[in-house]
PDB file of C-alpha atoms in Angstrom:
ATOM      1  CA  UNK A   1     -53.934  97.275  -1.861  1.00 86.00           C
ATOM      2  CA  UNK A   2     -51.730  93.884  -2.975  1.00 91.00           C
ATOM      3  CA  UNK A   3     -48.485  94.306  -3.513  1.00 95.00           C
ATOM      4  CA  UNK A   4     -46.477  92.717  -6.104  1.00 93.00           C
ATOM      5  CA  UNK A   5     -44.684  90.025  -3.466  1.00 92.00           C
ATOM      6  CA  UNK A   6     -47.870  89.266  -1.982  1.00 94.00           C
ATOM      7  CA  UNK A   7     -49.745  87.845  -5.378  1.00 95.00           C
ATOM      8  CA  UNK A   8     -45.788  85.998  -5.727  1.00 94.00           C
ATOM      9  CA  UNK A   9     -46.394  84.702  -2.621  1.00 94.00           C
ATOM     10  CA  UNK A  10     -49.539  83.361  -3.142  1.00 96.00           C
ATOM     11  CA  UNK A  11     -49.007  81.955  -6.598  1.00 96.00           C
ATOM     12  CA  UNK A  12     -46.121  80.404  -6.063  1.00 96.00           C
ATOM     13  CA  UNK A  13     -47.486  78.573  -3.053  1.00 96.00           C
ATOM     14  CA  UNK A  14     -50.693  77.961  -4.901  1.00 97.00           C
ATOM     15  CA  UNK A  15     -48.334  76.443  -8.087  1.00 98.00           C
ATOM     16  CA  UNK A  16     -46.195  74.110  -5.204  1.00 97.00           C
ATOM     17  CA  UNK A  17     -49.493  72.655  -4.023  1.00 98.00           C
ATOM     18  CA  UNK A  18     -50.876  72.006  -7.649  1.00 98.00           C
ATOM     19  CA  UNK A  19     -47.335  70.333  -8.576  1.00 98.00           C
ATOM     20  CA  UNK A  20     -46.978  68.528  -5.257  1.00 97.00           C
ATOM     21  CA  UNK A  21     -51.030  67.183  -6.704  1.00 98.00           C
ATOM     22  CA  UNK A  22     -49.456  66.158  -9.849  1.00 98.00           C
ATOM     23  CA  UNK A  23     -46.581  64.698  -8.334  1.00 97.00           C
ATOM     24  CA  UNK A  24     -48.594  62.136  -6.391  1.00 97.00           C
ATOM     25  CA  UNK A  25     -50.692  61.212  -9.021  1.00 96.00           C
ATOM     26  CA  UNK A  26     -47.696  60.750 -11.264  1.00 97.00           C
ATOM     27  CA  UNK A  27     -46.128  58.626  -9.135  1.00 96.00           C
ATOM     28  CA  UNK A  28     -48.902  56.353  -8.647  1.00 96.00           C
ATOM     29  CA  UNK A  29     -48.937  56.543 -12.734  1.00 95.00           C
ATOM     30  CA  UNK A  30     -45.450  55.000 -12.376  1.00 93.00           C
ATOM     31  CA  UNK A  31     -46.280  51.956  -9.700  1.00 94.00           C
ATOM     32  CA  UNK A  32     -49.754  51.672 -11.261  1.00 92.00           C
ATOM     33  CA  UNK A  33     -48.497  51.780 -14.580  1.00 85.00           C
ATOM     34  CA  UNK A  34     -49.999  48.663 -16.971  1.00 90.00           C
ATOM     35  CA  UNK A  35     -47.142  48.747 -19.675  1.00 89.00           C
ATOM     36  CA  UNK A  36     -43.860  49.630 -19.340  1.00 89.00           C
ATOM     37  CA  UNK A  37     -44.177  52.466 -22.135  1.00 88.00           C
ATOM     38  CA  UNK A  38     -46.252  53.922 -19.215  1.00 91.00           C
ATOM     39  CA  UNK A  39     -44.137  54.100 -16.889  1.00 92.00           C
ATOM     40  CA  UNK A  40     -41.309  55.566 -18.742  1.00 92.00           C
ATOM     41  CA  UNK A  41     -43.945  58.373 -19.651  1.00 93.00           C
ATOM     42  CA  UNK A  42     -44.752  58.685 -16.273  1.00 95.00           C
ATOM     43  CA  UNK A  43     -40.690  59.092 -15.336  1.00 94.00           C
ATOM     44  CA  UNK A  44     -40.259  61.784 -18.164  1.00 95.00           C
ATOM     45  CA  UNK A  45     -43.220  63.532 -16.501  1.00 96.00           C
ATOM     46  CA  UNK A  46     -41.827  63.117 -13.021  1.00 96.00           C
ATOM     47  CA  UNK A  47     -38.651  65.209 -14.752  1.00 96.00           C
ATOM     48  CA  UNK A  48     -41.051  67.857 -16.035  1.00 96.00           C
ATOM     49  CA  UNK A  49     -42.700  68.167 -12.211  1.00 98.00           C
ATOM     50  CA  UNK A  50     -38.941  68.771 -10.543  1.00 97.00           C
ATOM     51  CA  UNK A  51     -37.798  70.965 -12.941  1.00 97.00           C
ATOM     52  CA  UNK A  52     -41.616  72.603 -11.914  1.00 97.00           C
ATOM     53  CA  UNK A  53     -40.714  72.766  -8.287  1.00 97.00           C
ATOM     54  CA  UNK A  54     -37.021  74.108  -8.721  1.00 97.00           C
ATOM     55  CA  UNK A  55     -38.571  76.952 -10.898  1.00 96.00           C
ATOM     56  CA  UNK A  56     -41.276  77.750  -8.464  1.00 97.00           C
ATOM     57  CA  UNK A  57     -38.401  77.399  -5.270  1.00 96.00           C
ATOM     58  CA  UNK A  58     -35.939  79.697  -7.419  1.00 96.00           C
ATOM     59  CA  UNK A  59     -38.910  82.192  -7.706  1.00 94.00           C
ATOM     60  CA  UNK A  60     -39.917  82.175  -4.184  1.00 93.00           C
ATOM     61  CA  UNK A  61     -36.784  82.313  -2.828  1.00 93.00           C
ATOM     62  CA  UNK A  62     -35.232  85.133  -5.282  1.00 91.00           C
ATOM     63  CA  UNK A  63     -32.170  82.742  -5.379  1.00 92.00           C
ATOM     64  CA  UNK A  64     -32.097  82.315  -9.301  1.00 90.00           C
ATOM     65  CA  UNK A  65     -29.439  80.112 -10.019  1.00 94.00           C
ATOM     66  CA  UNK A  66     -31.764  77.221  -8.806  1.00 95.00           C
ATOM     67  CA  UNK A  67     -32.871  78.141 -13.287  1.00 95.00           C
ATOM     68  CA  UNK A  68     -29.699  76.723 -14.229  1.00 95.00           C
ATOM     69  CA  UNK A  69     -29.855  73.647 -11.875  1.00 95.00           C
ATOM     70  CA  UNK A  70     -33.225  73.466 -13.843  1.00 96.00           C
ATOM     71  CA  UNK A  71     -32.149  73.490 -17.029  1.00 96.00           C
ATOM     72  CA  UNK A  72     -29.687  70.908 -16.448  1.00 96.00           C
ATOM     73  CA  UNK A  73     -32.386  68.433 -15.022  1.00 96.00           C
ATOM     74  CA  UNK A  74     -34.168  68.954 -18.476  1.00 96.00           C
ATOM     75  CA  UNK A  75     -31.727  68.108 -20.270  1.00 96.00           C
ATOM     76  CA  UNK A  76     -30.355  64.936 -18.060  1.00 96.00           C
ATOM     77  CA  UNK A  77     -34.224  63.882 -18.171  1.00 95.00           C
ATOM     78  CA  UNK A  78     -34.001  64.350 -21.671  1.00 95.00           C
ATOM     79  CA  UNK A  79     -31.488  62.061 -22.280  1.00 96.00           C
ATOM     80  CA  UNK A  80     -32.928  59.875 -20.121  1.00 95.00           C
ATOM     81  CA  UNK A  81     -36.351  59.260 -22.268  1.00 93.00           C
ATOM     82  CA  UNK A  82     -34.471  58.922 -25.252  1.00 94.00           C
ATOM     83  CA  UNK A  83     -32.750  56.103 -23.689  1.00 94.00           C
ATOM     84  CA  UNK A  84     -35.686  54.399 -22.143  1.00 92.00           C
ATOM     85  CA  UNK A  85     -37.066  54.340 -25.865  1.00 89.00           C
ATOM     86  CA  UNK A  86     -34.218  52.933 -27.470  1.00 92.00           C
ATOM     87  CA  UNK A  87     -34.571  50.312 -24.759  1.00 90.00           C
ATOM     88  CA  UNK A  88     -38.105  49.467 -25.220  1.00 89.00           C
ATOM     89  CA  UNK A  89     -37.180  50.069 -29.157  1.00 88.00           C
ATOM     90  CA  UNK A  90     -34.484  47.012 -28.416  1.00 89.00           C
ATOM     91  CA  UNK A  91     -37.070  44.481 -26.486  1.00 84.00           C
ATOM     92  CA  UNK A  92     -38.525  44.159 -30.458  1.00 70.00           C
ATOM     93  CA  UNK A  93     -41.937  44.526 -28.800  1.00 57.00           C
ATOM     94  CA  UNK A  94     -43.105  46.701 -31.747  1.00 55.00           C
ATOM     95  CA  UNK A  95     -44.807  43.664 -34.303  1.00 56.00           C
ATOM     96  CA  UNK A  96     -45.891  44.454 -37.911  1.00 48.00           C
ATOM     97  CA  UNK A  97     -49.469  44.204 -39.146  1.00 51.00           C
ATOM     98  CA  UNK A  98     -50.267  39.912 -39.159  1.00 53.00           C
ATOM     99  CA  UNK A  99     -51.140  40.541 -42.831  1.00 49.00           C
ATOM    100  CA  UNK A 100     -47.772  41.868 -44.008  1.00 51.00           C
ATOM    101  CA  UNK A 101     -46.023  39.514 -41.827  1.00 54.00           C
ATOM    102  CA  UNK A 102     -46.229  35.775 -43.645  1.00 58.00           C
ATOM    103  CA  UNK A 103     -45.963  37.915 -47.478  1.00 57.00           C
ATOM    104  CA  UNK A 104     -42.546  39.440 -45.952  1.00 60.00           C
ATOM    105  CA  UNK A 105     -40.832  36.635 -44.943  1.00 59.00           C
ATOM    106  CA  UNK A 106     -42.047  34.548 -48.034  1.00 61.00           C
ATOM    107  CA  UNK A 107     -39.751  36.985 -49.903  1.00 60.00           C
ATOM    108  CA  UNK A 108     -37.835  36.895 -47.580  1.00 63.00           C
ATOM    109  CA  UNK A 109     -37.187  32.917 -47.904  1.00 64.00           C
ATOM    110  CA  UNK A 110     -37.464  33.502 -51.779  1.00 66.00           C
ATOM    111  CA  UNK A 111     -34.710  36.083 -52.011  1.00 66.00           C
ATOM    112  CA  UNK A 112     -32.465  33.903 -50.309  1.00 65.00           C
ATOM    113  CA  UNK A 113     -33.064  30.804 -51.884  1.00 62.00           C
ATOM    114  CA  UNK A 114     -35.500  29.243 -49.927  1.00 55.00           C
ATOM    115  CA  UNK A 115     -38.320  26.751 -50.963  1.00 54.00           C
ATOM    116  CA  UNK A 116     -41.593  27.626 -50.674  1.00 52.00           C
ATOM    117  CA  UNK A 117     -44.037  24.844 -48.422  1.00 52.00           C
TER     118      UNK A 117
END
């Protein structure tokens, strides 16, 4: 018959091979990456894959305070992605639509007094 620690035993090292899987094809997400928006994904899901292994480690182990260690990676990684978005928000590499672009700033040069060529 299986006892309970032996199907813990077995999932959790079936779950550390599965993240250590998605850890190595995340980081090749984050060299491989083709735009920086990517990459930052990539990083935020690199959080998400830690805070996978601590949980799994704090499980196997029976040592539980590794959850709180965990919870404070989530929330540092949080804060993290925000800022990498405000920083790719700040490079201005989000355009408007070409055809709204020359009616805007013709109102734009009207409203402030500009003449029109």
């Amino acid at each position: 018959m299986i006892t309970p620690a032996a199907i813990i035993t077995v999932a959790s090292s079936a779950a550390l091979v599965i993240l250590g899987l998605a850890l190595i094809l995340t980081v090749w997400r984050v060299v491989d990456g083709p735009t920086l928006p990517d990459r930052i994904l990539a990083l935020d899901m690199l959080t998400g894959i830690a805070i996978g292994f601590i949980a799994v480690i704090a499980i196997k182990t029976g040592f539980f305070l590794y959850i709180d260690i965990a919870i404070s990676l989530g929330l540092v990684g949080f804060l993290a992605t925000v800022a990498f978005a405000r920083f790719v928000l700040s490079r201005g590499n989000i355009k408007s639509p070409a055809s709204a672009s020359p009616a805007k700033a013709a109102a734009k040069r009207r409203h402030a007094g500009g003449k029109k060529r």
